[in-house]
């Protein structure tokens, strides 16, 4: 029981120290930027991607920083435009860490020696580029519909050169405005939570979600104290005239309250470490409390439904959060996408994934629409586990009769 309160602090502290420069994510990349080889069958596509990446880095793999005077905190990426054969050779020689195909859409063909953090950052850059591409197409189509729908008039030169230049200039301004909004991944000046989320923060979301769901074993031990064949305490309690349902609530509620308070303490501890999870404090607390509730009730459901020995149940209660955490990207950042592609139902009903996504939605989405969906999913899990627990308790009562 005591380990339930010691482990979260140890885990959060080690996780925080392992991330190192969490509060300054630019430090790692200014010294060792992500190195890319860009290939494309269409040169224009490659040029467009290179122009976008210039906002975050520079062209040239061979050039290395020789002194502090030439170093820059804005260099996250170094890239080289090349062909497919040369890109493969550069990857084999470890001159680059990834090969990116500049097409529609952009895709990572191969990678080598790319850390989880850098992989997440690269994904964000490429997603931002795709967003810019879509915005450019949308703005272009809009102006085409407004000004160029009458081709006969256009051919007759009814659109003056001044008007045409004005349209092109406005288009560039719109694209630039959207570009600035999208690429500002590490803004130090903005106080809005609408910023794109740092890859390091995404790892912390999964970590906190894991801690919120960790007290699953508390639910298992709750059932051992009211089940005759699980422990001596359970045998004595079963001999009392009190119904199992009432006894369950008498044991469950104090433990649930303690763990909810402890989850709040963990949240405060994370803030003391300097990790900013956003300003929606009430919503974050509610999300974490529901996550802890779902964990304890999942444990009680396991304890009530299965009659195998307590040691095996405890093993399951430890392994299950690890499985959910792995599926949520706590160990490998690409796992949520794989799970969503091949096991979509598991992705939707993974409680740690739901908590992690809820934290992400609060941090990056100014509306609460998608966050509310995560709350609804957690409530469904809580309801299902509560029903299974009561069903298991009543079944055991009938068997004892």
PDB file of C-alpha atoms in Angstrom, residues 103-340:
ATOM      1  CA  UNK A 103       5.457  14.637 -51.978  1.00  0.00           C
ATOM      2  CA  UNK A 104       1.760  14.951 -51.355  1.00  0.00           C
ATOM      3  CA  UNK A 105       1.671  14.020 -48.537  1.00  0.00           C
ATOM      4  CA  UNK A 106       5.168  14.279 -47.089  1.00  0.00           C
ATOM      5  CA  UNK A 107       6.384  11.002 -45.604  1.00  0.00           C
ATOM      6  CA  UNK A 108       9.389   9.679 -43.696  1.00  0.00           C
ATOM      7  CA  UNK A 109      10.886   6.877 -45.808  1.00  0.00           C
ATOM      8  CA  UNK A 110      13.512   5.724 -43.316  1.00  0.00           C
ATOM      9  CA  UNK A 111      15.264   6.832 -40.172  1.00  0.00           C
ATOM     10  CA  UNK A 112      18.352   5.918 -38.176  1.00  0.00           C
ATOM     11  CA  UNK A 113      19.546   6.929 -34.697  1.00  0.00           C
ATOM     12  CA  UNK A 114      16.567   9.250 -34.201  1.00  0.00           C
ATOM     13  CA  UNK A 115      15.626   9.745 -30.548  1.00  0.00           C
ATOM     14  CA  UNK A 116      12.011   9.734 -29.399  1.00  0.00           C
ATOM     15  CA  UNK A 117      12.074  13.474 -28.768  1.00  0.00           C
ATOM     16  CA  UNK A 118      13.591  14.272 -32.158  1.00  0.00           C
ATOM     17  CA  UNK A 119      11.177  11.902 -33.867  1.00  0.00           C
ATOM     18  CA  UNK A 120       8.243  13.710 -32.256  1.00  0.00           C
ATOM     19  CA  UNK A 121       9.670  17.090 -33.209  1.00  0.00           C
ATOM     20  CA  UNK A 122      10.161  16.001 -36.815  1.00  0.00           C
ATOM     21  CA  UNK A 123       6.579  14.747 -36.930  1.00  0.00           C
ATOM     22  CA  UNK A 124       5.388  18.135 -35.730  1.00  0.00           C
ATOM     23  CA  UNK A 125       7.382  19.995 -38.365  1.00  0.00           C
ATOM     24  CA  UNK A 126       6.012  17.808 -41.153  1.00  0.00           C
ATOM     25  CA  UNK A 127       2.461  18.097 -39.825  1.00  0.00           C
ATOM     26  CA  UNK A 128       2.882  21.887 -39.783  1.00  0.00           C
ATOM     27  CA  UNK A 129       4.076  21.792 -43.386  1.00  0.00           C
ATOM     28  CA  UNK A 130       1.007  19.785 -44.394  1.00  0.00           C
ATOM     29  CA  UNK A 131      -1.153  22.367 -42.634  1.00  0.00           C
ATOM     30  CA  UNK A 132       0.531  25.149 -44.607  1.00  0.00           C
ATOM     31  CA  UNK A 133       0.039  23.213 -47.853  1.00  0.00           C
ATOM     32  CA  UNK A 134      -3.683  22.792 -47.192  1.00  0.00           C
ATOM     33  CA  UNK A 135      -4.044  26.448 -46.224  1.00  0.00           C
ATOM     34  CA  UNK A 136      -2.234  27.566 -49.374  1.00  0.00           C
ATOM     35  CA  UNK A 137      -4.526  25.457 -51.544  1.00  0.00           C
ATOM     36  CA  UNK A 138      -7.626  26.723 -49.748  1.00  0.00           C
ATOM     37  CA  UNK A 139      -6.636  30.390 -50.082  1.00  0.00           C
ATOM     38  CA  UNK A 140      -5.691  29.922 -53.725  1.00  0.00           C
ATOM     39  CA  UNK A 141      -9.022  28.283 -54.494  1.00  0.00           C
ATOM     40  CA  UNK A 142     -10.881  31.055 -52.716  1.00  0.00           C
ATOM     41  CA  UNK A 143      -9.238  33.798 -54.735  1.00  0.00           C
ATOM     42  CA  UNK A 144      -9.681  31.791 -57.903  1.00  0.00           C
ATOM     43  CA  UNK A 145     -13.414  31.511 -57.246  1.00  0.00           C
ATOM     44  CA  UNK A 146     -13.722  35.222 -56.498  1.00  0.00           C
ATOM     45  CA  UNK A 147     -11.588  36.733 -59.253  1.00  0.00           C
ATOM     46  CA  UNK A 148     -10.929  34.168 -61.967  1.00  0.00           C
ATOM     47  CA  UNK A 149     -14.282  32.405 -62.372  1.00  0.00           C
ATOM     48  CA  UNK A 150     -15.025  34.357 -65.549  1.00  0.00           C
ATOM     49  CA  UNK A 151     -12.170  33.250 -67.804  1.00  0.00           C
ATOM     50  CA  UNK A 152     -13.569  35.138 -70.793  1.00  0.00           C
ATOM     51  CA  UNK A 153     -13.431  38.415 -68.897  1.00  0.00           C
ATOM     52  CA  UNK A 154      -9.964  37.585 -67.663  1.00  0.00           C
ATOM     53  CA  UNK A 155      -8.828  36.866 -71.199  1.00  0.00           C
ATOM     54  CA  UNK A 156     -10.286  40.216 -72.248  1.00  0.00           C
ATOM     55  CA  UNK A 157      -7.955  41.924 -69.776  1.00  0.00           C
ATOM     56  CA  UNK A 158     -10.784  43.353 -67.697  1.00  0.00           C
ATOM     57  CA  UNK A 159      -8.672  42.573 -64.645  1.00  0.00           C
ATOM     58  CA  UNK A 160      -5.995  45.222 -64.486  1.00  0.00           C
ATOM     59  CA  UNK A 161      -2.388  44.455 -63.683  1.00  0.00           C
ATOM     60  CA  UNK A 162      -2.719  46.486 -60.486  1.00  0.00           C
ATOM     61  CA  UNK A 163      -5.706  44.397 -59.345  1.00  0.00           C
ATOM     62  CA  UNK A 164      -3.894  41.176 -60.196  1.00  0.00           C
ATOM     63  CA  UNK A 165      -0.832  42.200 -58.192  1.00  0.00           C
ATOM     64  CA  UNK A 166      -3.059  43.199 -55.279  1.00  0.00           C
ATOM     65  CA  UNK A 167      -4.637  39.735 -55.273  1.00  0.00           C
ATOM     66  CA  UNK A 168      -1.258  38.021 -55.335  1.00  0.00           C
ATOM     67  CA  UNK A 169       0.034  40.251 -52.523  1.00  0.00           C
ATOM     68  CA  UNK A 170      -3.029  39.588 -50.361  1.00  0.00           C
ATOM     69  CA  UNK A 171      -2.637  35.870 -50.981  1.00  0.00           C
ATOM     70  CA  UNK A 172       0.963  36.005 -49.803  1.00  0.00           C
ATOM     71  CA  UNK A 173      -0.051  37.953 -46.692  1.00  0.00           C
ATOM     72  CA  UNK A 174      -2.756  35.427 -45.810  1.00  0.00           C
ATOM     73  CA  UNK A 175      -0.387  32.517 -46.276  1.00  0.00           C
ATOM     74  CA  UNK A 176       2.319  34.245 -44.228  1.00  0.00           C
ATOM     75  CA  UNK A 177      -0.136  34.961 -41.402  1.00  0.00           C
ATOM     76  CA  UNK A 178      -1.184  31.326 -41.272  1.00  0.00           C
ATOM     77  CA  UNK A 179       2.442  30.271 -41.546  1.00  0.00           C
ATOM     78  CA  UNK A 180       3.475  32.361 -38.536  1.00  0.00           C
ATOM     79  CA  UNK A 181       0.554  30.965 -36.549  1.00  0.00           C
ATOM     80  CA  UNK A 182       1.467  27.367 -37.348  1.00  0.00           C
ATOM     81  CA  UNK A 183       5.267  27.286 -37.111  1.00  0.00           C
ATOM     82  CA  UNK A 184       5.603  29.054 -33.745  1.00  0.00           C
ATOM     83  CA  UNK A 185       6.259  25.837 -31.838  1.00  0.00           C
ATOM     84  CA  UNK A 186       8.449  27.211 -29.069  1.00  0.00           C
ATOM     85  CA  UNK A 187       7.214  30.749 -28.552  1.00  0.00           C
ATOM     86  CA  UNK A 188       8.500  32.313 -25.339  1.00  0.00           C
ATOM     87  CA  UNK A 189       6.357  35.449 -25.577  1.00  0.00           C
ATOM     88  CA  UNK A 190       2.861  34.062 -25.997  1.00  0.00           C
ATOM     89  CA  UNK A 191       0.878  33.315 -22.865  1.00  0.00           C
ATOM     90  CA  UNK A 192      -1.869  31.468 -24.735  1.00  0.00           C
ATOM     91  CA  UNK A 193      -2.446  27.755 -24.316  1.00  0.00           C
ATOM     92  CA  UNK A 194      -3.294  27.568 -28.014  1.00  0.00           C
ATOM     93  CA  UNK A 195       0.371  26.959 -28.839  1.00  0.00           C
ATOM     94  CA  UNK A 196       1.470  23.813 -30.559  1.00  0.00           C
ATOM     95  CA  UNK A 197       2.449  21.276 -27.943  1.00  0.00           C
ATOM     96  CA  UNK A 198       6.095  20.465 -27.287  1.00  0.00           C
ATOM     97  CA  UNK A 199       6.984  16.804 -27.939  1.00  0.00           C
ATOM     98  CA  UNK A 200       8.487  16.645 -24.445  1.00  0.00           C
ATOM     99  CA  UNK A 201       5.209  17.805 -22.942  1.00  0.00           C
ATOM    100  CA  UNK A 202       3.350  15.054 -24.803  1.00  0.00           C
ATOM    101  CA  UNK A 203       5.579  12.476 -23.065  1.00  0.00           C
ATOM    102  CA  UNK A 204       4.748  14.084 -19.748  1.00  0.00           C
ATOM    103  CA  UNK A 205       1.022  13.848 -20.510  1.00  0.00           C
ATOM    104  CA  UNK A 206       1.351  10.070 -20.907  1.00  0.00           C
ATOM    105  CA  UNK A 207       3.465   9.872 -17.747  1.00  0.00           C
ATOM    106  CA  UNK A 208       0.925  11.759 -15.614  1.00  0.00           C
ATOM    107  CA  UNK A 209      -1.916   9.714 -17.098  1.00  0.00           C
ATOM    108  CA  UNK A 210      -0.051   6.544 -16.088  1.00  0.00           C
ATOM    109  CA  UNK A 211       0.342   7.804 -12.519  1.00  0.00           C
ATOM    110  CA  UNK A 212      -3.355   8.731 -12.338  1.00  0.00           C
ATOM    111  CA  UNK A 213      -4.265   5.169 -13.373  1.00  0.00           C
ATOM    112  CA  UNK A 214      -1.588   3.509 -11.231  1.00  0.00           C
ATOM    113  CA  UNK A 215      -3.738   2.731  -8.110  1.00  0.00           C
ATOM    114  CA  UNK A 216      -5.497  -0.091  -9.941  1.00  0.00           C
ATOM    115  CA  UNK A 217      -4.060  -2.526  -7.393  1.00  0.00           C
ATOM    116  CA  UNK A 218      -5.895  -0.645  -4.633  1.00  0.00           C
ATOM    117  CA  UNK A 219      -9.146  -1.836  -6.163  1.00  0.00           C
ATOM    118  CA  UNK A 220      -7.894  -5.415  -6.126  1.00  0.00           C
ATOM    119  CA  UNK A 221      -6.921  -5.253  -2.444  1.00  0.00           C
ATOM    120  CA  UNK A 222     -10.290  -3.684  -1.634  1.00  0.00           C
ATOM    121  CA  UNK A 223     -12.041  -6.857  -2.799  1.00  0.00           C
ATOM    122  CA  UNK A 224      -9.656  -9.163  -0.941  1.00  0.00           C
ATOM    123  CA  UNK A 225     -10.822  -7.630   2.347  1.00  0.00           C
ATOM    124  CA  UNK A 226     -14.471  -8.510   1.738  1.00  0.00           C
ATOM    125  CA  UNK A 227     -14.083 -11.846  -0.082  1.00  0.00           C
ATOM    126  CA  UNK A 228     -13.941 -14.952   2.100  1.00  0.00           C
ATOM    127  CA  UNK A 229     -11.626 -17.031  -0.074  1.00  0.00           C
ATOM    128  CA  UNK A 230      -9.069 -14.254  -0.671  1.00  0.00           C
ATOM    129  CA  UNK A 231      -7.783 -13.377   2.818  1.00  0.00           C
ATOM    130  CA  UNK A 232      -8.291 -13.878   6.530  1.00  0.00           C
ATOM    131  CA  UNK A 233      -9.756 -10.387   6.829  1.00  0.00           C
ATOM    132  CA  UNK A 234     -12.185 -11.209   4.043  1.00  0.00           C
ATOM    133  CA  UNK A 235     -13.215 -14.416   5.817  1.00  0.00           C
ATOM    134  CA  UNK A 236     -13.964 -12.552   9.058  1.00  0.00           C
ATOM    135  CA  UNK A 237     -15.845  -9.762   7.253  1.00  0.00           C
ATOM    136  CA  UNK A 238     -17.918 -12.308   5.336  1.00  0.00           C
ATOM    137  CA  UNK A 239     -19.187 -13.708   8.626  1.00  0.00           C
ATOM    138  CA  UNK A 240     -20.787 -10.380   9.594  1.00  0.00           C
ATOM    139  CA  UNK A 241     -24.494  -9.710   8.866  1.00  0.00           C
ATOM    140  CA  UNK A 242     -23.602  -6.732   6.648  1.00  0.00           C
ATOM    141  CA  UNK A 243     -24.219  -7.208   2.925  1.00  0.00           C
ATOM    142  CA  UNK A 244     -21.214  -7.357   0.612  1.00  0.00           C
ATOM    143  CA  UNK A 245     -22.402  -4.300  -1.298  1.00  0.00           C
ATOM    144  CA  UNK A 246     -22.506  -2.136   1.839  1.00  0.00           C
ATOM    145  CA  UNK A 247     -19.194  -3.540   2.990  1.00  0.00           C
ATOM    146  CA  UNK A 248     -17.718  -2.796  -0.438  1.00  0.00           C
ATOM    147  CA  UNK A 249     -18.668   0.882  -0.250  1.00  0.00           C
ATOM    148  CA  UNK A 250     -17.401   1.096   3.343  1.00  0.00           C
ATOM    149  CA  UNK A 251     -13.959  -0.122   2.243  1.00  0.00           C
ATOM    150  CA  UNK A 252     -13.921   1.478  -1.217  1.00  0.00           C
ATOM    151  CA  UNK A 253     -14.908   5.084  -0.478  1.00  0.00           C
ATOM    152  CA  UNK A 254     -12.099   5.949   2.017  1.00  0.00           C
ATOM    153  CA  UNK A 255      -9.453   4.472  -0.285  1.00  0.00           C
ATOM    154  CA  UNK A 256     -10.923   6.243  -3.298  1.00  0.00           C
ATOM    155  CA  UNK A 257     -10.871   9.598  -1.466  1.00  0.00           C
ATOM    156  CA  UNK A 258      -7.268   9.075  -0.332  1.00  0.00           C
ATOM    157  CA  UNK A 259      -6.072   8.278  -3.853  1.00  0.00           C
ATOM    158  CA  UNK A 260      -7.964  11.216  -5.367  1.00  0.00           C
ATOM    159  CA  UNK A 261      -6.290  13.546  -2.865  1.00  0.00           C
ATOM    160  CA  UNK A 262      -2.935  11.936  -3.614  1.00  0.00           C
ATOM    161  CA  UNK A 263      -3.484  12.447  -7.363  1.00  0.00           C
ATOM    162  CA  UNK A 264      -4.064  16.134  -6.629  1.00  0.00           C
ATOM    163  CA  UNK A 265      -0.794  16.214  -4.644  1.00  0.00           C
ATOM    164  CA  UNK A 266       1.033  14.653  -7.617  1.00  0.00           C
ATOM    165  CA  UNK A 267      -0.425  17.336  -9.900  1.00  0.00           C
ATOM    166  CA  UNK A 268       0.824  20.053  -7.525  1.00  0.00           C
ATOM    167  CA  UNK A 269       4.241  18.374  -7.411  1.00  0.00           C
ATOM    168  CA  UNK A 270       4.436  18.392 -11.214  1.00  0.00           C
ATOM    169  CA  UNK A 271       3.707  22.128 -11.182  1.00  0.00           C
ATOM    170  CA  UNK A 272       6.414  22.660  -8.545  1.00  0.00           C
ATOM    171  CA  UNK A 273       8.876  20.999 -10.926  1.00  0.00           C
ATOM    172  CA  UNK A 274       8.081  23.792 -13.383  1.00  0.00           C
ATOM    173  CA  UNK A 275       6.070  21.730 -15.861  1.00  0.00           C
ATOM    174  CA  UNK A 276       3.287  23.899 -17.284  1.00  0.00           C
ATOM    175  CA  UNK A 277       0.270  21.761 -18.157  1.00  0.00           C
ATOM    176  CA  UNK A 278      -1.878  24.775 -19.003  1.00  0.00           C
ATOM    177  CA  UNK A 279      -4.192  27.139 -17.164  1.00  0.00           C
ATOM    178  CA  UNK A 280      -7.331  24.995 -17.128  1.00  0.00           C
ATOM    179  CA  UNK A 281      -6.689  23.850 -13.565  1.00  0.00           C
ATOM    180  CA  UNK A 282     -10.214  22.739 -12.710  1.00  0.00           C
ATOM    181  CA  UNK A 283     -10.581  20.677 -15.891  1.00  0.00           C
ATOM    182  CA  UNK A 284      -7.175  19.035 -15.354  1.00  0.00           C
ATOM    183  CA  UNK A 285      -8.055  18.103 -11.769  1.00  0.00           C
ATOM    184  CA  UNK A 286     -11.435  16.672 -12.817  1.00  0.00           C
ATOM    185  CA  UNK A 287      -9.762  14.646 -15.580  1.00  0.00           C
ATOM    186  CA  UNK A 288      -7.136  13.203 -13.228  1.00  0.00           C
ATOM    187  CA  UNK A 289      -9.727  12.417 -10.543  1.00  0.00           C
ATOM    188  CA  UNK A 290     -11.865  10.539 -13.063  1.00  0.00           C
ATOM    189  CA  UNK A 291      -8.748   8.696 -14.237  1.00  0.00           C
ATOM    190  CA  UNK A 292      -7.988   7.593 -10.687  1.00  0.00           C
ATOM    191  CA  UNK A 293     -11.623   6.584 -10.171  1.00  0.00           C
ATOM    192  CA  UNK A 294     -11.547   4.447 -13.315  1.00  0.00           C
ATOM    193  CA  UNK A 295      -8.326   2.800 -12.079  1.00  0.00           C
ATOM    194  CA  UNK A 296      -9.681   1.841  -8.658  1.00  0.00           C
ATOM    195  CA  UNK A 297     -12.964   0.574 -10.128  1.00  0.00           C
ATOM    196  CA  UNK A 298     -11.103  -1.440 -12.762  1.00  0.00           C
ATOM    197  CA  UNK A 299      -9.230  -3.091  -9.891  1.00  0.00           C
ATOM    198  CA  UNK A 300     -12.448  -3.842  -8.013  1.00  0.00           C
ATOM    199  CA  UNK A 301     -13.954  -5.338 -11.174  1.00  0.00           C
ATOM    200  CA  UNK A 302     -10.944  -7.640 -11.566  1.00  0.00           C
ATOM    201  CA  UNK A 303     -11.154  -8.619  -7.908  1.00  0.00           C
ATOM    202  CA  UNK A 304     -14.897  -9.285  -8.051  1.00  0.00           C
ATOM    203  CA  UNK A 305     -15.052 -11.194 -11.347  1.00  0.00           C
ATOM    204  CA  UNK A 306     -12.059 -13.522 -11.046  1.00  0.00           C
ATOM    205  CA  UNK A 307     -11.450 -16.092  -8.337  1.00  0.00           C
ATOM    206  CA  UNK A 308      -7.781 -16.853  -8.934  1.00  0.00           C
ATOM    207  CA  UNK A 309      -5.219 -16.123  -6.219  1.00  0.00           C
ATOM    208  CA  UNK A 310      -4.452 -12.618  -5.011  1.00  0.00           C
ATOM    209  CA  UNK A 311      -0.845 -12.701  -6.239  1.00  0.00           C
ATOM    210  CA  UNK A 312      -1.950 -13.218  -9.833  1.00  0.00           C
ATOM    211  CA  UNK A 313      -4.511 -10.441  -9.541  1.00  0.00           C
ATOM    212  CA  UNK A 314      -1.841  -8.081  -8.215  1.00  0.00           C
ATOM    213  CA  UNK A 315       0.392  -9.010 -11.132  1.00  0.00           C
ATOM    214  CA  UNK A 316      -2.398  -8.126 -13.549  1.00  0.00           C
ATOM    215  CA  UNK A 317      -3.013  -4.836 -11.725  1.00  0.00           C
ATOM    216  CA  UNK A 318       0.648  -3.884 -12.235  1.00  0.00           C
ATOM    217  CA  UNK A 319       0.928  -5.115 -15.827  1.00  0.00           C
ATOM    218  CA  UNK A 320      -2.301  -3.561 -17.099  1.00  0.00           C
ATOM    219  CA  UNK A 321      -1.277   0.103 -16.532  1.00  0.00           C
ATOM    220  CA  UNK A 322       2.055  -0.643 -18.218  1.00  0.00           C
ATOM    221  CA  UNK A 323       0.252  -2.043 -21.272  1.00  0.00           C
ATOM    222  CA  UNK A 324      -2.085   0.955 -21.391  1.00  0.00           C
ATOM    223  CA  UNK A 325       0.871   3.323 -20.927  1.00  0.00           C
ATOM    224  CA  UNK A 326       2.816   1.669 -23.739  1.00  0.00           C
ATOM    225  CA  UNK A 327      -0.214   1.938 -26.043  1.00  0.00           C
ATOM    226  CA  UNK A 328      -0.466   5.636 -25.126  1.00  0.00           C
ATOM    227  CA  UNK A 329       3.078   6.424 -26.277  1.00  0.00           C
ATOM    228  CA  UNK A 330       4.850   6.545 -22.913  1.00  0.00           C
ATOM    229  CA  UNK A 331       7.636   4.250 -24.170  1.00  0.00           C
ATOM    230  CA  UNK A 332       7.391   4.755 -27.957  1.00  0.00           C
ATOM    231  CA  UNK A 333       5.825   7.910 -29.385  1.00  0.00           C
ATOM    232  CA  UNK A 334       4.550   6.238 -32.562  1.00  0.00           C
ATOM    233  CA  UNK A 335       2.578   3.533 -30.758  1.00  0.00           C
ATOM    234  CA  UNK A 336      -0.742   5.458 -30.460  1.00  0.00           C
ATOM    235  CA  UNK A 337      -0.885   5.808 -34.256  1.00  0.00           C
ATOM    236  CA  UNK A 338      -0.201   2.086 -34.713  1.00  0.00           C
ATOM    237  CA  UNK A 339      -2.864   1.146 -32.160  1.00  0.00           C
ATOM    238  CA  UNK A 340      -5.372   3.555 -33.735  1.00  0.00           C
TER     239      UNK A 340
END
